Tab-separated table of C-alpha atoms in Angstrom:
chain	number	residue	atom	x	y	z
M	1	UNK	CA	0.082	0.194	0.157
M	2	UNK	CA	1.299	3.247	-0.909
M	3	UNK	CA	2.484	5.750	1.872
M	4	UNK	CA	-0.180	8.408	2.199
M	5	UNK	CA	0.320	11.913	2.780
M	6	UNK	CA	0.509	12.945	6.294
M	7	UNK	CA	0.158	16.747	8.077
M	8	UNK	CA	-0.333	17.650	11.582
M	9	UNK	CA	-1.973	20.785	12.391
M	10	UNK	CA	-0.140	23.062	14.860
M	11	UNK	CA	-1.739	25.609	16.959
M	12	UNK	CA	-0.927	27.060	20.118
M	13	UNK	CA	-2.419	25.751	23.484
M	14	UNK	CA	-3.898	28.529	24.637
M	15	UNK	CA	-5.758	28.238	28.133
M	16	UNK	CA	-9.374	30.162	28.039
M	17	UNK	CA	-10.867	28.946	31.292
M	18	UNK	CA	-10.520	26.191	33.571
M	19	UNK	CA	-12.306	23.931	31.132
M	20	UNK	CA	-11.672	25.526	27.563
M	21	UNK	CA	-8.453	25.223	25.584
M	22	UNK	CA	-7.309	25.228	21.947
M	23	UNK	CA	-4.921	22.896	21.072
M	24	UNK	CA	-4.132	20.788	17.883
M	25	UNK	CA	-6.352	22.586	15.631
M	26	UNK	CA	-9.314	22.259	17.767
M	27	UNK	CA	-11.215	24.083	20.664
M	28	UNK	CA	-11.575	21.559	23.431
M	29	UNK	CA	-14.199	21.669	26.501
M	30	UNK	CA	-14.141	19.413	29.619
M	31	UNK	CA	-17.507	18.767	30.387
M	32	UNK	CA	-17.067	15.931	32.968
M	33	UNK	CA	-14.041	14.627	34.849
M	34	UNK	CA	-13.389	11.875	37.243
M	35	UNK	CA	-15.143	9.056	35.086
M	36	UNK	CA	-13.583	5.782	35.771
M	37	UNK	CA	-12.418	4.364	32.334
M	38	UNK	CA	-15.662	5.386	30.503
M	39	UNK	CA	-16.409	3.262	26.986
M	40	UNK	CA	-19.238	4.478	25.370
M	41	UNK	CA	-21.768	7.160	24.991
M	42	UNK	CA	-25.204	7.256	23.307
M	43	UNK	CA	-27.608	10.620	23.206
M	44	UNK	CA	-30.870	10.670	24.706
M	45	UNK	CA	-33.373	12.573	22.654
M	46	UNK	CA	-35.016	15.627	23.489
M	47	UNK	CA	-31.656	17.318	24.864
M	48	UNK	CA	-31.977	14.927	28.195
M	49	UNK	CA	-28.064	14.327	27.979
M	50	UNK	CA	-26.439	11.191	27.093
M	51	UNK	CA	-25.924	8.005	28.896
M	52	UNK	CA	-22.087	6.704	29.700
M	53	UNK	CA	-20.940	3.319	30.589
M	54	UNK	CA	-18.063	2.862	32.923
M	55	UNK	CA	-16.004	-0.503	32.192
M	56	UNK	CA	-16.457	-1.211	36.010
M	57	UNK	CA	-20.145	-1.565	35.407
M	58	UNK	CA	-22.016	1.515	35.918
M	59	UNK	CA	-24.256	3.187	33.322
M	60	UNK	CA	-24.643	7.043	34.184
M	61	UNK	CA	-26.394	9.776	32.659
M	62	UNK	CA	-24.717	13.327	32.041
M	63	UNK	CA	-26.954	16.243	31.554
M	64	UNK	CA	-25.666	19.717	30.676
M	65	UNK	CA	-25.621	22.072	34.022
M	66	UNK	CA	-26.561	18.848	36.190
M	67	UNK	CA	-23.367	16.412	35.637
M	68	UNK	CA	-23.343	13.000	36.046
M	69	UNK	CA	-26.359	11.248	37.850
M	70	UNK	CA	-25.972	8.406	40.444
M	71	UNK	CA	-25.662	4.845	38.785
M	72	UNK	CA	-28.494	3.705	37.037
M	73	UNK	CA	-30.016	0.822	38.710
M	74	UNK	CA	-30.611	-2.585	37.006
M	75	UNK	CA	-27.358	-2.847	34.938
M	76	UNK	CA	-26.468	-6.669	34.687
M	77	UNK	CA	-23.412	-8.291	36.515
M	78	UNK	CA	-20.369	-7.605	34.234
M	79	UNK	CA	-16.952	-9.392	34.488
M	80	UNK	CA	-14.601	-6.591	35.098
M	81	UNK	CA	-11.339	-7.709	34.526
M	82	UNK	CA	-8.569	-6.576	32.051
M	83	UNK	CA	-10.168	-5.150	28.936
M	84	UNK	CA	-13.493	-6.775	29.977
M	85	UNK	CA	-16.445	-4.939	31.829
M	86	UNK	CA	-19.220	-2.917	30.540
M	87	UNK	CA	-18.837	-1.906	26.757
M	88	UNK	CA	-21.096	-0.128	24.713
M	89	UNK	CA	-24.418	1.237	24.893
M	90	UNK	CA	-26.830	2.135	21.935
M	91	UNK	CA	-30.782	3.201	21.848
M	92	UNK	CA	-33.194	1.150	19.923
M	93	UNK	CA	-33.952	2.782	16.954
M	94	UNK	CA	-37.668	3.048	18.185
M	95	UNK	CA	-36.298	4.324	21.888
M	96	UNK	CA	-38.957	7.301	22.100
M	97	UNK	CA	-41.714	4.412	21.994
M	98	UNK	CA	-39.946	1.303	23.494
M	99	UNK	CA	-37.398	2.768	25.803
M	100	UNK	CA	-35.091	0.041	25.186
M	101	UNK	CA	-31.296	0.445	25.794
M	102	UNK	CA	-29.015	-2.190	24.556
M	103	UNK	CA	-25.702	-2.952	26.323
M	104	UNK	CA	-22.857	-5.171	25.354
M	105	UNK	CA	-20.752	-6.315	28.374
M	106	UNK	CA	-17.781	-9.297	29.602
M	107	UNK	CA	-19.863	-11.726	31.092
M	108	UNK	CA	-17.738	-14.637	33.167
M	109	UNK	CA	-18.310	-18.085	33.630
M	110	UNK	CA	-17.462	-20.644	36.735
M	111	UNK	CA	-14.042	-21.367	35.173
M	112	UNK	CA	-13.046	-17.619	35.189
M	113	UNK	CA	-13.343	-17.368	31.525
M	114	UNK	CA	-15.357	-14.707	29.706
M	115	UNK	CA	-17.019	-13.690	26.611
M	116	UNK	CA	-18.989	-10.795	25.284
M	117	UNK	CA	-22.882	-10.695	25.806
M	118	UNK	CA	-25.581	-8.160	24.701
M	119	UNK	CA	-29.099	-7.380	25.795
M	120	UNK	CA	-31.484	-4.498	26.496
M	121	UNK	CA	-33.806	-3.213	29.454
M	122	UNK	CA	-36.381	-0.595	29.506
M	123	UNK	CA	-35.427	2.885	30.737
M	124	UNK	CA	-37.542	4.306	33.395
M	125	UNK	CA	-39.027	7.726	32.645
M	126	UNK	CA	-37.110	9.308	35.479
M	127	UNK	CA	-33.891	7.532	34.054
M	128	UNK	CA	-32.963	6.114	37.251
M	129	UNK	CA	-33.774	2.448	36.363
M	130	UNK	CA	-32.884	-0.198	33.623
M	131	UNK	CA	-36.123	-2.574	33.746
M	132	UNK	CA	-36.529	-6.057	32.950
M	133	UNK	CA	-32.866	-6.487	31.306
M	134	UNK	CA	-32.650	-9.495	29.074
M	135	UNK	CA	-29.508	-11.138	27.617
M	136	UNK	CA	-30.327	-12.244	23.914
M	137	UNK	CA	-26.934	-12.881	22.774
M	138	UNK	CA	-23.692	-14.811	24.548
M	139	UNK	CA	-20.103	-15.306	22.685
M	140	UNK	CA	-19.601	-18.950	22.844
M	141	UNK	CA	-17.753	-20.415	24.066
M	142	UNK	CA	-16.261	-18.233	26.644
M	143	UNK	CA	-12.674	-18.297	26.156
M	144	UNK	CA	-11.319	-14.922	27.337
M	145	UNK	CA	-8.965	-14.407	30.240
M	146	UNK	CA	-9.297	-10.382	29.639
M	147	UNK	CA	-8.634	-9.577	26.227
M	148	UNK	CA	-10.182	-8.985	22.890
M	149	UNK	CA	-13.958	-8.420	23.630
M	150	UNK	CA	-14.846	-6.363	20.711
M	151	UNK	CA	-18.249	-5.152	21.790
M	152	UNK	CA	-19.207	-2.382	19.647
M	153	UNK	CA	-23.045	-2.403	17.924
M	154	UNK	CA	-24.507	-0.630	15.288
M	155	UNK	CA	-28.137	-0.644	14.215
M	156	UNK	CA	-28.186	-0.386	10.323
M	157	UNK	CA	-31.497	1.609	9.677
M	158	UNK	CA	-33.064	-1.552	8.189
M	159	UNK	CA	-33.855	-3.449	11.372
M	160	UNK	CA	-30.582	-5.062	12.057
M	161	UNK	CA	-28.460	-5.003	14.849
M	162	UNK	CA	-24.624	-5.675	14.127
M	163	UNK	CA	-22.338	-6.565	17.066
M	164	UNK	CA	-18.546	-7.044	16.520
M	165	UNK	CA	-16.380	-9.475	18.712
M	166	UNK	CA	-12.783	-9.799	19.291
M	167	UNK	CA	-11.344	-13.501	19.149
M	168	UNK	CA	-10.517	-13.397	23.233
M	169	UNK	CA	-6.817	-13.466	22.070
M	170	UNK	CA	-7.512	-17.116	20.757
M	171	UNK	CA	-6.007	-16.269	17.124
M	172	UNK	CA	-7.417	-19.559	15.137
M	173	UNK	CA	-10.873	-18.876	16.419
M	174	UNK	CA	-11.452	-16.199	14.319
M	175	UNK	CA	-11.533	-18.515	11.286
M	176	UNK	CA	-13.515	-21.178	13.106
M	177	UNK	CA	-16.744	-20.861	12.163
M	178	UNK	CA	-18.467	-23.159	14.877
M	179	UNK	CA	-17.247	-20.297	17.293
M	180	UNK	CA	-18.207	-16.645	17.773
M	181	UNK	CA	-14.801	-15.695	18.371
M	182	UNK	CA	-13.497	-13.070	15.666
M	183	UNK	CA	-16.849	-12.648	14.142
M	184	UNK	CA	-19.325	-9.898	13.146
M	185	UNK	CA	-22.662	-11.108	13.943
M	186	UNK	CA	-26.230	-9.711	12.968
M	187	UNK	CA	-29.422	-10.051	14.589
M	188	UNK	CA	-32.710	-8.596	14.667
M	189	UNK	CA	-33.919	-5.609	16.670
M	190	UNK	CA	-35.393	-8.279	19.165
M	191	UNK	CA	-32.111	-10.163	19.296
M	192	UNK	CA	-33.251	-13.335	16.788
M	193	UNK	CA	-31.145	-14.385	13.937
M	194	UNK	CA	-32.199	-12.811	10.575
M	195	UNK	CA	-33.309	-15.912	8.058
M	196	UNK	CA	-30.991	-14.248	5.381
M	197	UNK	CA	-27.859	-14.263	7.268
M	198	UNK	CA	-25.014	-15.621	5.123
M	199	UNK	CA	-24.597	-18.887	7.147
M	200	UNK	CA	-28.073	-19.859	7.892
M	201	UNK	CA	-28.178	-23.464	7.550
M	202	UNK	CA	-24.901	-24.412	6.737
M	203	UNK	CA	-23.455	-26.918	8.197
M	204	UNK	CA	-20.958	-26.313	11.153
M	205	UNK	CA	-21.121	-22.614	11.008
M	206	UNK	CA	-23.219	-20.183	13.444
M	207	UNK	CA	-26.116	-18.822	11.941
M	208	UNK	CA	-25.649	-15.482	13.836
M	209	UNK	CA	-22.415	-14.895	11.512
M	210	UNK	CA	-22.080	-12.117	9.006
M	211	UNK	CA	-18.493	-11.975	8.615
M	212	UNK	CA	-15.458	-13.491	10.056
M	213	UNK	CA	-11.480	-13.426	10.313
M	214	UNK	CA	-11.585	-10.354	12.820
M	215	UNK	CA	-9.250	-9.853	15.349
M	216	UNK	CA	-10.663	-7.403	18.140
M	217	UNK	CA	-13.086	-4.750	16.503
M	218	UNK	CA	-13.159	-1.561	18.685
M	219	UNK	CA	-15.016	1.107	16.489
M	220	UNK	CA	-18.046	0.583	14.076
M	221	UNK	CA	-20.304	3.188	12.149
M	222	UNK	CA	-22.521	3.138	9.119
M	223	UNK	CA	-20.851	5.542	6.159
M	224	UNK	CA	-23.508	7.949	5.653
M	225	UNK	CA	-22.280	8.399	2.085
M	226	UNK	CA	-23.625	4.809	1.062
M	227	UNK	CA	-24.986	3.186	3.786
M	228	UNK	CA	-22.309	0.663	4.355
M	229	UNK	CA	-20.958	-0.678	7.638
M	230	UNK	CA	-17.392	0.319	8.514
M	231	UNK	CA	-15.298	-1.457	11.615
M	232	UNK	CA	-11.821	-0.954	12.659
M	233	UNK	CA	-9.660	-3.220	14.666
M	234	UNK	CA	-6.556	-3.761	16.617
M	235	UNK	CA	-3.798	-5.553	14.611
M	236	UNK	CA	-1.093	-7.163	16.993
M	237	UNK	CA	2.312	-5.267	16.838
M	238	UNK	CA	0.942	-3.119	13.714
M	239	UNK	CA	-1.533	-3.869	11.370
M	240	UNK	CA	-4.652	-2.099	12.737
M	241	UNK	CA	-7.336	-2.079	10.031
M	242	UNK	CA	-10.419	-0.016	8.706
M	243	UNK	CA	-12.734	-2.731	6.974
M	244	UNK	CA	-16.189	-2.388	4.941
M	245	UNK	CA	-17.936	-5.295	6.422
M	246	UNK	CA	-19.466	-7.649	3.826
M	247	UNK	CA	-21.764	-10.510	4.190
M	248	UNK	CA	-19.992	-13.901	4.589
M	249	UNK	CA	-16.429	-12.535	3.928
M	250	UNK	CA	-13.273	-13.597	5.386
M	251	UNK	CA	-11.282	-10.540	6.864
M	252	UNK	CA	-8.212	-12.910	7.245
M	253	UNK	CA	-6.959	-12.779	10.895
M	254	UNK	CA	-4.758	-14.695	11.606
M	255	UNK	CA	-4.119	-16.092	7.837
M	256	UNK	CA	-3.421	-12.699	6.862
M	257	UNK	CA	-2.308	-9.555	8.334
M	258	UNK	CA	0.008	-6.509	8.243
M	259	UNK	CA	1.277	-6.855	12.031
M	260	UNK	CA	3.871	-9.088	13.547
M	261	UNK	CA	3.752	-10.504	16.974
M	262	UNK	CA	4.224	-8.350	19.941
M	263	UNK	CA	7.542	-10.547	20.397
M	264	UNK	CA	8.853	-9.380	17.094
M	265	UNK	CA	8.483	-12.861	15.377
M	266	UNK	CA	5.746	-13.429	12.767
M	267	UNK	CA	2.555	-14.457	13.552
M	268	UNK	CA	2.556	-18.191	13.466
M	269	UNK	CA	-0.622	-19.092	11.597
M	270	UNK	CA	0.081	-16.013	8.814
M	271	UNK	CA	0.523	-16.563	5.471
M	272	UNK	CA	1.325	-13.238	4.591
M	273	UNK	CA	0.160	-9.644	3.889
M	274	UNK	CA	-2.440	-10.542	1.373
M	275	UNK	CA	-3.701	-14.134	1.180
M	276	UNK	CA	-5.995	-15.509	-1.324
M	277	UNK	CA	-9.888	-15.652	-0.077
M	278	UNK	CA	-9.524	-13.194	2.448
M	279	UNK	CA	-10.301	-9.504	2.323
M	280	UNK	CA	-7.968	-6.585	2.222
M	281	UNK	CA	-8.391	-3.678	4.514
M	282	UNK	CA	-9.182	-0.276	2.982
M	283	UNK	CA	-6.420	1.046	5.097
M	284	UNK	CA	-4.122	-0.067	7.589
M	285	UNK	CA	-1.407	1.494	9.906
M	286	UNK	CA	2.003	-0.346	9.855
M	287	UNK	CA	2.559	0.843	13.131
M	288	UNK	CA	-0.306	0.596	15.555
M	289	UNK	CA	-2.259	3.781	16.924
M	290	UNK	CA	-4.505	1.449	18.796
M	291	UNK	CA	-7.807	2.623	17.195
M	292	UNK	CA	-10.780	2.595	19.162
M	293	UNK	CA	-14.615	4.381	18.582
M	294	UNK	CA	-15.137	5.681	15.386
M	295	UNK	CA	-17.548	8.468	13.982
M	296	UNK	CA	-18.299	9.684	10.248
M	297	UNK	CA	-19.048	13.282	10.279
M	298	UNK	CA	-22.451	14.126	8.484
M	299	UNK	CA	-23.566	17.195	10.401
M	300	UNK	CA	-24.004	20.966	9.182
M	301	UNK	CA	-22.506	22.541	11.797
M	302	UNK	CA	-19.057	22.587	10.879
M	303	UNK	CA	-18.655	22.248	6.958
M	304	UNK	CA	-14.901	21.543	7.193
M	305	UNK	CA	-15.729	18.397	8.755
M	306	UNK	CA	-18.160	17.364	6.498
M	307	UNK	CA	-17.333	13.677	5.177
M	308	UNK	CA	-14.474	13.143	7.590
M	309	UNK	CA	-14.162	10.058	9.902
M	310	UNK	CA	-12.691	10.458	13.128
M	311	UNK	CA	-11.031	7.676	15.405
M	312	UNK	CA	-9.566	7.527	18.754
M	313	UNK	CA	-6.348	6.294	19.388
M	314	UNK	CA	-5.367	4.709	22.611
M	315	UNK	CA	-1.700	4.027	22.388
M	316	UNK	CA	-1.343	7.543	20.270
M	317	UNK	CA	-3.493	9.417	22.767
M	318	UNK	CA	-4.774	11.517	19.962
M	319	UNK	CA	-7.903	11.800	17.604
M	320	UNK	CA	-7.206	10.597	14.065
M	321	UNK	CA	-8.918	12.778	11.326
M	322	UNK	CA	-9.371	10.893	7.964
M	323	UNK	CA	-10.231	12.705	4.809
M	324	UNK	CA	-11.947	10.202	2.260
M	325	UNK	CA	-12.672	9.776	-1.296
M	326	UNK	CA	-15.359	7.048	-1.627
M	327	UNK	CA	-13.793	4.186	0.474
M	328	UNK	CA	-10.173	5.601	0.097
M	329	UNK	CA	-8.239	7.314	2.773
M	330	UNK	CA	-6.280	10.314	0.909
M	331	UNK	CA	-5.161	12.029	4.118
M	332	UNK	CA	-4.895	11.713	7.933
M	333	UNK	CA	-4.346	14.406	10.938
M	334	UNK	CA	-3.605	13.787	14.238
M	335	UNK	CA	-6.040	16.119	16.657
M	336	UNK	CA	-5.549	16.246	20.639
M	337	UNK	CA	-1.961	15.262	20.785
M	338	UNK	CA	-1.647	17.827	23.419
M	339	UNK	CA	-4.367	16.667	25.483
M	340	UNK	CA	-2.189	13.151	26.302
M	341	UNK	CA	-5.012	10.895	27.022
M	342	UNK	CA	-6.215	7.549	25.828
M	343	UNK	CA	-9.248	8.133	23.505
M	344	UNK	CA	-11.678	5.553	24.008
M	345	UNK	CA	-14.846	6.471	22.012
M	346	UNK	CA	-15.818	9.449	19.304
M	347	UNK	CA	-19.419	10.480	18.525
M	348	UNK	CA	-21.130	13.376	16.577
M	349	UNK	CA	-23.574	14.913	19.321
M	350	UNK	CA	-27.176	16.258	17.596
M	351	UNK	CA	-25.563	19.999	17.910
M	352	UNK	CA	-23.002	18.913	15.482
M	353	UNK	CA	-20.249	19.008	18.026
M	354	UNK	CA	-17.746	16.025	18.498
M	355	UNK	CA	-17.780	14.266	21.937
M	356	UNK	CA	-15.084	12.319	23.140
M	357	UNK	CA	-14.486	9.967	26.111
M	358	UNK	CA	-10.865	9.399	27.451
M	359	UNK	CA	-10.194	5.948	28.706
M	360	UNK	CA	-8.344	6.848	32.068
M	361	UNK	CA	-8.909	6.422	35.914
M	362	UNK	CA	-9.578	10.095	35.911
M	363	UNK	CA	-11.600	9.799	32.427
M	364	UNK	CA	-12.915	13.017	30.860
M	365	UNK	CA	-15.946	13.704	28.542
M	366	UNK	CA	-14.856	16.176	25.742
M	367	UNK	CA	-16.752	18.519	23.514
M	368	UNK	CA	-14.771	19.220	20.242
M	369	UNK	CA	-15.135	21.818	17.660
M	370	UNK	CA	-12.891	23.025	15.217
M	371	UNK	CA	-10.466	26.210	16.549
M	372	UNK	CA	-11.444	29.741	15.891
M	373	UNK	CA	-7.945	29.728	13.647
M	374	UNK	CA	-9.335	26.742	11.602
M	375	UNK	CA	-12.739	28.173	11.160
M	376	UNK	CA	-11.416	31.575	9.730
M	377	UNK	CA	-9.144	29.312	7.326
M	378	UNK	CA	-11.828	27.654	5.779
């Protein structure tokens, strides 16, 4: 893959107040601190704030002017070890009627192994309880000792829920069709298996599977330009990827990878970077930024961001801004370098601002917009 152009926006870090700074081309407002390893957020309708998951198992509501609520009651027990815990939160497409809140989380067993589980509950009108929580999906078998849960969820606007699953740091399982490790699965809005899933009725394959050969997906979003589902995933040492999820396709792990083992040696099962019968990523990083949450910018608030893709970086501790031409990455920019914290999630708010969660013991909720200088330059 050819080397892509790279630029870094440089702007003086100007302290405006206790919670507002200009840094690396953006204006940063700290809305909330003292979040213990936040993982995901979902915006509530009618300016009712947002729901935020904390990895230790807490679901909180945050509101402008009100701050952070007490933990919402009724969240399922989570297996909070290593990378495991309470993960993604999304609202059902018919939330205003059903009030369903979907959660993904690490669930343990009696052998102290865990896998990703998904379910939903009904959010009470006073937003204090998640009632009648029902688990509708469990990753089986449970193989994780604390790594590679995946957990991102996306409703596709057509009545289906996609769930991205890590391979629990058990490489070969991503190619085993009788297991749910290293897979993207597709369910109905009630957690059932759609009859047109690509492996329904095929012997030795789980009918929930949409695609396979994934390592550890950490970000997933619908591309508003064409409705395609994009996901990013961690490589090993190098080889973080962005893929477009197609029905029945094999995305290669661990047979095809642009990374190597953490020891510096090749991945034992790997047959090369490009392997027949597997899909190539639309973009990869030879040096891993440790990608996390991702969001396409499709709001009108900041025209200079229209069509951009934003991805958090855990290892690099910044926000990656990607310029796209169709399904090609033509330019990348690093934002929030000066902030110096692991970025876990990024979302576009109903107001057109970017909202970012930092993955720290004193994690923050940030509100991001282009800097004044960037606005004037455009």
